PDB file of C-alpha atoms (C1' of nucleotides) in Angstrom:
ATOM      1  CA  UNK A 200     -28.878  23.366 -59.813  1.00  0.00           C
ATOM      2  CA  UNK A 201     -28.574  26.877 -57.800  1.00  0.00           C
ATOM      3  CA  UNK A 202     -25.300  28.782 -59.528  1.00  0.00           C
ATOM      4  CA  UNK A 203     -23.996  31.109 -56.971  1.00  0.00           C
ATOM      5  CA  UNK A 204     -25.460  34.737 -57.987  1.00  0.00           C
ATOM      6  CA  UNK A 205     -23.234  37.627 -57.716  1.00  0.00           C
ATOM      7  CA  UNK A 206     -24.274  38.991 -53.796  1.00  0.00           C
ATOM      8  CA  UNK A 207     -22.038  35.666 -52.712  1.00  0.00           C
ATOM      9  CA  UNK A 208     -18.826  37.133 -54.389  1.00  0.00           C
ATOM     10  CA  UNK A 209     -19.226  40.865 -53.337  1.00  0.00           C
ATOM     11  CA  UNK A 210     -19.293  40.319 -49.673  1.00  0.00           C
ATOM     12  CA  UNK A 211     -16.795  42.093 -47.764  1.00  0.00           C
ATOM     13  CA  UNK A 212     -15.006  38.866 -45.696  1.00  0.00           C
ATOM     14  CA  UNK A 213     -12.819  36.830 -48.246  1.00  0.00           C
ATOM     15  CA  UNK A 214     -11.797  34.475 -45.635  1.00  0.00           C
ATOM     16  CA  UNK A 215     -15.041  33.795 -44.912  1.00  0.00           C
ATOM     17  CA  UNK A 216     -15.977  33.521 -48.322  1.00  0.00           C
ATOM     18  CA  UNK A 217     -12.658  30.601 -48.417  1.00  0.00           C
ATOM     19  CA  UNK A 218     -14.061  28.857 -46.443  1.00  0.00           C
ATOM     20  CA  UNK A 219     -17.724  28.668 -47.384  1.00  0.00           C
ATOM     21  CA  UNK A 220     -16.643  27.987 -51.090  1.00  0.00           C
ATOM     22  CA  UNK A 221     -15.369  24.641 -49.543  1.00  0.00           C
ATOM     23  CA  UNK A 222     -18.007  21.827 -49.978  1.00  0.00           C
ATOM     24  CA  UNK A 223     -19.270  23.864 -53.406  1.00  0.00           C
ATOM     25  CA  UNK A 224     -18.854  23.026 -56.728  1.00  0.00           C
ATOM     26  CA  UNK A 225     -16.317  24.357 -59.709  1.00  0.00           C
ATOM     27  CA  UNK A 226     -17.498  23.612 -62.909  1.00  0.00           C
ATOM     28  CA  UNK A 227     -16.655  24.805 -66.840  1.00  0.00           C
ATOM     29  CA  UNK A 228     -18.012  24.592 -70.010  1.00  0.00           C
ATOM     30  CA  UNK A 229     -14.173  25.090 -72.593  1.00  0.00           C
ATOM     31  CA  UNK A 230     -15.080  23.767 -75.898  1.00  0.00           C
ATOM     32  CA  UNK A 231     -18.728  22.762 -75.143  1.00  0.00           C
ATOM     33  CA  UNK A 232     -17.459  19.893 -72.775  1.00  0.00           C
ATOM     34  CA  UNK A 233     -18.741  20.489 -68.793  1.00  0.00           C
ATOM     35  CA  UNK A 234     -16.268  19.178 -66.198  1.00  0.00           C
ATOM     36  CA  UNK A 235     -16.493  19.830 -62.991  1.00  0.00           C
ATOM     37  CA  UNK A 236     -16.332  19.027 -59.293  1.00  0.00           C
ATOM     38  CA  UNK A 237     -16.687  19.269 -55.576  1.00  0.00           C
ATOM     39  CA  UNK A 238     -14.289  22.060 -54.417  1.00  0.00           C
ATOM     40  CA  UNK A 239     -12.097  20.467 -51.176  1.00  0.00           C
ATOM     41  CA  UNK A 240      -8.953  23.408 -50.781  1.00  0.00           C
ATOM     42  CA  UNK A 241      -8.865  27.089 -51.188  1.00  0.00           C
ATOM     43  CA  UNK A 242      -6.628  30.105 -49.649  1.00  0.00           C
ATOM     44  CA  UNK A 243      -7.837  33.536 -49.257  1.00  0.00           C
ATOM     45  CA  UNK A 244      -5.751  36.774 -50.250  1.00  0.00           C
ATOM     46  CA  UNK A 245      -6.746  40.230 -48.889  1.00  0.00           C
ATOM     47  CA  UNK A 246      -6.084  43.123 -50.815  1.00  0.00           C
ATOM     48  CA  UNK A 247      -5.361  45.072 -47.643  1.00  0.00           C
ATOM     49  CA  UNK A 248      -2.174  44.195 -45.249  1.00  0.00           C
ATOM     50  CA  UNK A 249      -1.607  40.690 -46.881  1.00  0.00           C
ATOM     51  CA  UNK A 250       2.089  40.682 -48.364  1.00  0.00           C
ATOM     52  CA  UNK A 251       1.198  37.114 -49.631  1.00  0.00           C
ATOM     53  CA  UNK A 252      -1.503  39.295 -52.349  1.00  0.00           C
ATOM     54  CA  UNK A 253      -0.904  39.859 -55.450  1.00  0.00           C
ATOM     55  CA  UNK A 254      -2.533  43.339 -55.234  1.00  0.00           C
ATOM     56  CA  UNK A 255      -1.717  43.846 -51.403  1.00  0.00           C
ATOM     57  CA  UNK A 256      -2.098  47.602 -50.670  1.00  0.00           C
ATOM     58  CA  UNK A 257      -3.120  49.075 -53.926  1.00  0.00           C
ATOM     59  CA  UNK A 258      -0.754  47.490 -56.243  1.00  0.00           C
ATOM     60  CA  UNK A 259      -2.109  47.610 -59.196  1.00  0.00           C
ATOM     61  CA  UNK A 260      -0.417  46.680 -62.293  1.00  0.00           C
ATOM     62  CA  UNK A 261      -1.260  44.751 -65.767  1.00  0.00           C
ATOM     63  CA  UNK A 262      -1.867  41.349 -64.568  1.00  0.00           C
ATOM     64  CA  UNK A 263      -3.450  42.324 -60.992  1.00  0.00           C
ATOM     65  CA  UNK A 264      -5.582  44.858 -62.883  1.00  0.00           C
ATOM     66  CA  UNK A 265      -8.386  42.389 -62.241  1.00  0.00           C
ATOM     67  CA  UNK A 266      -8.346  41.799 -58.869  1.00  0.00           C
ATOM     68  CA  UNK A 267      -9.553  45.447 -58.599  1.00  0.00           C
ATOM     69  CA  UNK A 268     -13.129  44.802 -60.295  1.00  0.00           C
ATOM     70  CA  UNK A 269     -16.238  43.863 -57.967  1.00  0.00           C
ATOM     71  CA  UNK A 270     -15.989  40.233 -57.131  1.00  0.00           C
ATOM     72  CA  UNK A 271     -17.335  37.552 -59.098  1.00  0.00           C
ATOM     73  CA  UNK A 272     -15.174  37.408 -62.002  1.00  0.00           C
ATOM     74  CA  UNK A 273     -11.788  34.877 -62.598  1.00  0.00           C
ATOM     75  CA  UNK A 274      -8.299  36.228 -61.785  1.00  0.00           C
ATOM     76  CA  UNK A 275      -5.671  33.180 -63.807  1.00  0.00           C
ATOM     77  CA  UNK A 276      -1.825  34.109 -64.181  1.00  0.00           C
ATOM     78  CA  UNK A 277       0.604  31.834 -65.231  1.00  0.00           C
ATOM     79  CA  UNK A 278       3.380  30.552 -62.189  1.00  0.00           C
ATOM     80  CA  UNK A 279       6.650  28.923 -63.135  1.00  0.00           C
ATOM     81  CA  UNK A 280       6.563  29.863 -66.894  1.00  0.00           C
ATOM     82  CA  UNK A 281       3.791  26.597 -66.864  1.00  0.00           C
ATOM     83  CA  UNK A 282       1.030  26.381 -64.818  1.00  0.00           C
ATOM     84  CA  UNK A 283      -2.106  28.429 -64.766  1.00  0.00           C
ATOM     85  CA  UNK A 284      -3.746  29.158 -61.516  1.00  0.00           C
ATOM     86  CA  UNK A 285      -7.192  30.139 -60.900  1.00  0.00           C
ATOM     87  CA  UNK A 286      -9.085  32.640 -58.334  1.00  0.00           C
ATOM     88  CA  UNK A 287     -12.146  34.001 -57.594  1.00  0.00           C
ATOM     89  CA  UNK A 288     -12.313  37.987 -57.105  1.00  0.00           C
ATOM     90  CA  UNK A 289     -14.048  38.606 -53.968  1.00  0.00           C
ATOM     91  CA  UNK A 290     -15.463  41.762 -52.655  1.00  0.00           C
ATOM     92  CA  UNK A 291     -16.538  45.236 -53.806  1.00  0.00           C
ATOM     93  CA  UNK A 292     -14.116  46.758 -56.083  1.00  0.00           C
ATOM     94  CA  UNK A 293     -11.286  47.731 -55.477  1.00  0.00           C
ATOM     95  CA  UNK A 294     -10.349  46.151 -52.691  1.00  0.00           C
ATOM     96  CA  UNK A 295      -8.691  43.195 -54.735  1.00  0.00           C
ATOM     97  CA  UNK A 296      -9.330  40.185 -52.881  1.00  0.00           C
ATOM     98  CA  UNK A 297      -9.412  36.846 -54.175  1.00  0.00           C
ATOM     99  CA  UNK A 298      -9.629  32.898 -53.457  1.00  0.00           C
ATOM    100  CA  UNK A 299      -6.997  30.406 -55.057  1.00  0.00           C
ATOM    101  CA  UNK A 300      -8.705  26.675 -55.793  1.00  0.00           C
ATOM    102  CA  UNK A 301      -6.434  24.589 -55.199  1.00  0.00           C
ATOM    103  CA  UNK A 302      -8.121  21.100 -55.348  1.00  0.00           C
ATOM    104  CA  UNK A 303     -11.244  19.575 -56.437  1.00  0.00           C
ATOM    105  CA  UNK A 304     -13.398  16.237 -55.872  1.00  0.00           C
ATOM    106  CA  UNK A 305     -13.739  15.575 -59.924  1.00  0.00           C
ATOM    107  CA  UNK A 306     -17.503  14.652 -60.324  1.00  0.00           C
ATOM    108  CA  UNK A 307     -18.131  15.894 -64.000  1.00  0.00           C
ATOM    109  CA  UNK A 308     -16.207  15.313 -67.232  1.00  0.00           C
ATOM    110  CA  UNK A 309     -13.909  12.579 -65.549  1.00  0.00           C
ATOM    111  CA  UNK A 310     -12.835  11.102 -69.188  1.00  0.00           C
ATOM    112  CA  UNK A 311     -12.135  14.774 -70.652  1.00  0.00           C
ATOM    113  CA  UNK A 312      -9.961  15.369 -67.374  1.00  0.00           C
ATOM    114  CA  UNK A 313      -7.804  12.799 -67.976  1.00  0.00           C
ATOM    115  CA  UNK A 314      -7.478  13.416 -72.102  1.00  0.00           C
ATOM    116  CA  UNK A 315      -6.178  16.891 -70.437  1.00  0.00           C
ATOM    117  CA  UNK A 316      -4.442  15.379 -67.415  1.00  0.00           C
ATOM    118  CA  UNK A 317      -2.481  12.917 -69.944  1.00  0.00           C
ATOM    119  CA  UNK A 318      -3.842  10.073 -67.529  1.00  0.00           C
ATOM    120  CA  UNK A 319      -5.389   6.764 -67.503  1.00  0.00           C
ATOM    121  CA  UNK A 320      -7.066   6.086 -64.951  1.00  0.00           C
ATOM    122  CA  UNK A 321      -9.167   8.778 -61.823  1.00  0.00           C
ATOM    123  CA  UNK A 322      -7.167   9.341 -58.958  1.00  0.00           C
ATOM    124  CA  UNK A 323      -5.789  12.028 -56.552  1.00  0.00           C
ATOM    125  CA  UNK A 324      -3.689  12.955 -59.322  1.00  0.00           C
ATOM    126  CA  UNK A 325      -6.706  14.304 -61.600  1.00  0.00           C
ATOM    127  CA  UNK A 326      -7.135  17.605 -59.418  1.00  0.00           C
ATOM    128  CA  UNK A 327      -4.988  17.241 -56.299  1.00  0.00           C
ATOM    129  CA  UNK A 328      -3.054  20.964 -56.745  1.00  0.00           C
ATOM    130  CA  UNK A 329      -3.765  24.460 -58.092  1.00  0.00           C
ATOM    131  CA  UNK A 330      -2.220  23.943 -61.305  1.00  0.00           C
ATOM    132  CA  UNK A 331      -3.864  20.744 -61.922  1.00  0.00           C
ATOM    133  CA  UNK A 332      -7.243  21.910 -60.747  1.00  0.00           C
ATOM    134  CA  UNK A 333      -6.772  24.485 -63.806  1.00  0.00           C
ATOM    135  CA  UNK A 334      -5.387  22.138 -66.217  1.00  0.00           C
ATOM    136  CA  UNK A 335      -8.356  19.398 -65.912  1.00  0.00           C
ATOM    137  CA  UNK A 336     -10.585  21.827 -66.576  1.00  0.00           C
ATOM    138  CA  UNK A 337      -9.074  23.573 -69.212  1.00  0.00           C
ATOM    139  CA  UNK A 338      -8.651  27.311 -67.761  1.00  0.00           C
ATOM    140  CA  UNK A 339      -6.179  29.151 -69.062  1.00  0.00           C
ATOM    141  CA  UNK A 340      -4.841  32.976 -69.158  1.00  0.00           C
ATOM    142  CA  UNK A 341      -7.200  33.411 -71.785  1.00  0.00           C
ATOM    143  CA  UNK A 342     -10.239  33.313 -68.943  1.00  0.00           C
ATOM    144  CA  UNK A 343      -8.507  36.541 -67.008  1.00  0.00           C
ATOM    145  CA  UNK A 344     -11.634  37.912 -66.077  1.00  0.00           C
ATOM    146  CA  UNK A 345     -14.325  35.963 -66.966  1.00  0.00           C
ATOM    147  CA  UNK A 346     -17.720  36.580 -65.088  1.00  0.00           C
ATOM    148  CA  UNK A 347     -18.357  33.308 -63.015  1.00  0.00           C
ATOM    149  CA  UNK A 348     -22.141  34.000 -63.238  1.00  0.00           C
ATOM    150  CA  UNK A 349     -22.384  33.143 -66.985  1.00  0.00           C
ATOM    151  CA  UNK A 350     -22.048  29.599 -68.597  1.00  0.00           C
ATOM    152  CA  UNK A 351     -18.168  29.284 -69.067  1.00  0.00           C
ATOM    153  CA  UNK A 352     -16.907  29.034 -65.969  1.00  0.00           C
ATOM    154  CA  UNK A 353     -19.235  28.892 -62.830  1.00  0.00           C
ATOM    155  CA  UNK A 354     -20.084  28.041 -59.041  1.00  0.00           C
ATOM    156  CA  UNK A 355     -22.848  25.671 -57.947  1.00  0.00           C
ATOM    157  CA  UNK A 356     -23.978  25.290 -54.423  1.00  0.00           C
ATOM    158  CA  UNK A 357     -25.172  21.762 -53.748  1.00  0.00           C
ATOM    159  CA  UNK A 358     -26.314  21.902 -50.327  1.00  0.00           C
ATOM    160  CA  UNK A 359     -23.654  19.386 -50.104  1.00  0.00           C
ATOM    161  CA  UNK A 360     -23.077  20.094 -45.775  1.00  0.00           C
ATOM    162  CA  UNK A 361     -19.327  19.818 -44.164  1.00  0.00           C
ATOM    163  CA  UNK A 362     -19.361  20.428 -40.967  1.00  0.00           C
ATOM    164  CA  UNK A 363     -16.981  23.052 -39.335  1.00  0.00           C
ATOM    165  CA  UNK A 364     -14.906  20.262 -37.762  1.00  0.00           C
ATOM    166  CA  UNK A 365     -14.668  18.100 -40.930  1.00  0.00           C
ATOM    167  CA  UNK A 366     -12.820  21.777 -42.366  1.00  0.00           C
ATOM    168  CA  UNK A 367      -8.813  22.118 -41.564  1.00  0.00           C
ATOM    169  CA  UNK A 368      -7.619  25.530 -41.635  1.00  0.00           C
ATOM    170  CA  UNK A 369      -3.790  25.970 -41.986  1.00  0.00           C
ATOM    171  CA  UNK A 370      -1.071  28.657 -43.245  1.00  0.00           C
ATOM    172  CA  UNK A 371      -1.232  28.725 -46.961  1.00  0.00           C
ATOM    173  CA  UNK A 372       1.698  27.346 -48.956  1.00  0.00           C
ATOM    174  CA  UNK A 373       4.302  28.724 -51.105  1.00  0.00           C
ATOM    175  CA  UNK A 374       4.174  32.264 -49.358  1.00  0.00           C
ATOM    176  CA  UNK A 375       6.938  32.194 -46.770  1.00  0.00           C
ATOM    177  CA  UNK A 376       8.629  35.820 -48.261  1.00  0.00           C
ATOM    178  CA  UNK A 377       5.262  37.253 -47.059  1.00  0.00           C
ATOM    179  CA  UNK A 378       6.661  37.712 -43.289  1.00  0.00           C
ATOM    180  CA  UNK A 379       4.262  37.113 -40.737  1.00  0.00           C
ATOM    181  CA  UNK A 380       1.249  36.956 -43.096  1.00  0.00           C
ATOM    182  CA  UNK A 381       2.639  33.778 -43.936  1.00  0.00           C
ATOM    183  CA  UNK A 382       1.418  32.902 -40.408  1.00  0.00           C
ATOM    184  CA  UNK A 383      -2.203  33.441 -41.311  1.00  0.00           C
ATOM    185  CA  UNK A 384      -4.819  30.386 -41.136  1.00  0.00           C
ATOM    186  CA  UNK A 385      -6.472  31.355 -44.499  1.00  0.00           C
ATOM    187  CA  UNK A 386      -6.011  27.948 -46.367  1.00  0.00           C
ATOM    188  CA  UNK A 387      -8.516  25.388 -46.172  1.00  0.00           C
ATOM    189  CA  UNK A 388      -9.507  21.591 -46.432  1.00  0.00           C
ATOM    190  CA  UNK A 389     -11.734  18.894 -46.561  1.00  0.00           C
ATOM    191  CA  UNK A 390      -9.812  16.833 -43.108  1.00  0.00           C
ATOM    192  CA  UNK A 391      -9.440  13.565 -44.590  1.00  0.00           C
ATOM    193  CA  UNK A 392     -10.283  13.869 -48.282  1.00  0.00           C
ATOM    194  CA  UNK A 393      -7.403  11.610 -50.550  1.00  0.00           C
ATOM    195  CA  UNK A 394      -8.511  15.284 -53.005  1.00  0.00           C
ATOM    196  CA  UNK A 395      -6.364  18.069 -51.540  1.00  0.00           C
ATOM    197  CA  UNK A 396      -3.024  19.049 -52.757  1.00  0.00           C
ATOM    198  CA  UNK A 397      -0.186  17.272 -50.544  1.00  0.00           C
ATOM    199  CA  UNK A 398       1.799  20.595 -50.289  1.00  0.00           C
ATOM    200  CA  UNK A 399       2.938  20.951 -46.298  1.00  0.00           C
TER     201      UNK A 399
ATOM    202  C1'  DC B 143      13.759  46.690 -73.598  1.00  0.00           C
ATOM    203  C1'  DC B 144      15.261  42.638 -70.882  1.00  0.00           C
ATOM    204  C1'  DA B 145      16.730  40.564 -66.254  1.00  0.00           C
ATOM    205  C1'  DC B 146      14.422  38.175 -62.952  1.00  0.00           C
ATOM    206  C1'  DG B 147      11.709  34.907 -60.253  1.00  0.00           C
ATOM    207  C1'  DG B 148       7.473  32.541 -59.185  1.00  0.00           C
ATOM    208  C1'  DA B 149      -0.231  31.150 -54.944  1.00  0.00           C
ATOM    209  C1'  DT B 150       4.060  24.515 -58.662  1.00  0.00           C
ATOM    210  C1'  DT B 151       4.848  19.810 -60.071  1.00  0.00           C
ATOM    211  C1'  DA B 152       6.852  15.469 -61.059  1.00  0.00           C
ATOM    212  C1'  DA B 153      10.643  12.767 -61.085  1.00  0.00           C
ATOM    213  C1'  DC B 154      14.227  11.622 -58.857  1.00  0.00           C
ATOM    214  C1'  DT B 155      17.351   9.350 -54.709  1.00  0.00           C
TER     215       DT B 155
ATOM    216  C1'  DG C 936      12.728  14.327 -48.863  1.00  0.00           C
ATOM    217  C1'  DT C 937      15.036  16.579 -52.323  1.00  0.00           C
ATOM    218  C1'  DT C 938      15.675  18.923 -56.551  1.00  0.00           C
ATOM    219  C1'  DA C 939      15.422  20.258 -61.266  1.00  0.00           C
ATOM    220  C1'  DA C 940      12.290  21.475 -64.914  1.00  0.00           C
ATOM    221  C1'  DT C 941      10.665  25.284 -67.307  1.00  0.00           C
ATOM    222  C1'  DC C 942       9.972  29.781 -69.359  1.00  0.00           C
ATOM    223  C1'  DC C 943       6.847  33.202 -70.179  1.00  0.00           C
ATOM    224  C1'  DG C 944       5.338  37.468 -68.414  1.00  0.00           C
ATOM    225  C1'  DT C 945       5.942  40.828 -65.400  1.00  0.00           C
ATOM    226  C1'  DG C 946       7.399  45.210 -64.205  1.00  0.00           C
ATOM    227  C1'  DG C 947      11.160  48.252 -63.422  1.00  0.00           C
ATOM    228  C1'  DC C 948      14.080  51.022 -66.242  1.00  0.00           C
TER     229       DC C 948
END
DNA sequence: CCACGGATTAACT
DNA sequence: GTTAATCCGTGGC
């Protein structure tokens, strides 16, 4: 296996970074039992000039604190009083970027991932959303800034290939009071997979 | 201290 | 396709 060292978190283009994280793999370790997959969706958020970012333009407060350290390291918040959501930081610090997972190909763990998912049987349910994603693989708040280069929660680069034309890039979702950086193509997807999240 | 709203989801019709 | 659940945590005061 080849974990993803730190120098491919603290480049300086988080959109590339998006999109390059697509074909890789997510995987944890929470309470000694790996799960894992094939990520399939991401968005990117850039610190600077993105109204749709947390920590757009210097905003720094208790929970975006850690969007300001170098990249490398997890960034999870809770949405709707229920769901956790999980990025990656990206960059150098302080310039707060980050990428949202939003679905995984489940690969690793399947049985634990549905014990958490409250399923019985592996489908496009498992992983299909951000929330989910997090659920199945048991990330919580209590992983705000954990470094993704130890043995908790990590990245894995395959060599698994999609081509450029096999990737879909789109507006993200659930940002429309962001103006025109609503507009921006920064979410991503496997075209095709039955794994991405069926938001618009 | 406390009013407010959200990088969503599932269960409806 | 539409809508309610669901509430803690955030952040402004």
């Amino acid at each position: 296996m080849t974990k993803l060292p730190l120098t491919f978190y603290t480049r300086p283009d988080v959109v590339q970074i998006a999109r390059e994280l697509i074909g890789k793999y997510l995987f944890t370790r929470i309470d000694g039992v790996l799960t894992g997959g094939m990520i399939v969706e991401t968005e990117a958020y850039c610190g600077e000039n993105d109204l749709a970012c947390h920590s757009h333009s210097g905003r720094r407060t208790a929970r975006t604190e850690i969007m300001f350290h170098e990249g490398g390291v997890a960034y999870t918040y809770l949405i709707y009083g229920i769901y956790n959501l999980f990025n990656i930081i990206t960059n150098v610090a302080d310039k707060a970027d980050a990428v949202l997972i939003r679905a995984i190909e489940p690969t690793e763990g399947i049985p634990e991932m549905l014990l958490r998912r409250k399923l019985d049987s592996p489908g496009y349910k498992l992983t299909s959303g951000p929330g989910l994603v997090t659920m199945a693989l048991g990330i919580t708040t209590k992983h705000y800034g954990t470094n993704l280069t130890g043995n908790l929660i990590w990245l894995e680069d395959k060599q698994q290939n999609i081509p450029d034309e096999q990737i879909i890039a789109s507006p993200r979702v659930g940002v429309a009071y962001a103006g025109a950086d609503a507009l921006l193509p920064w979410r991503f997807r496997v075209k095709g997979s039955k794994w991405t999240s069926k938001a618009k």
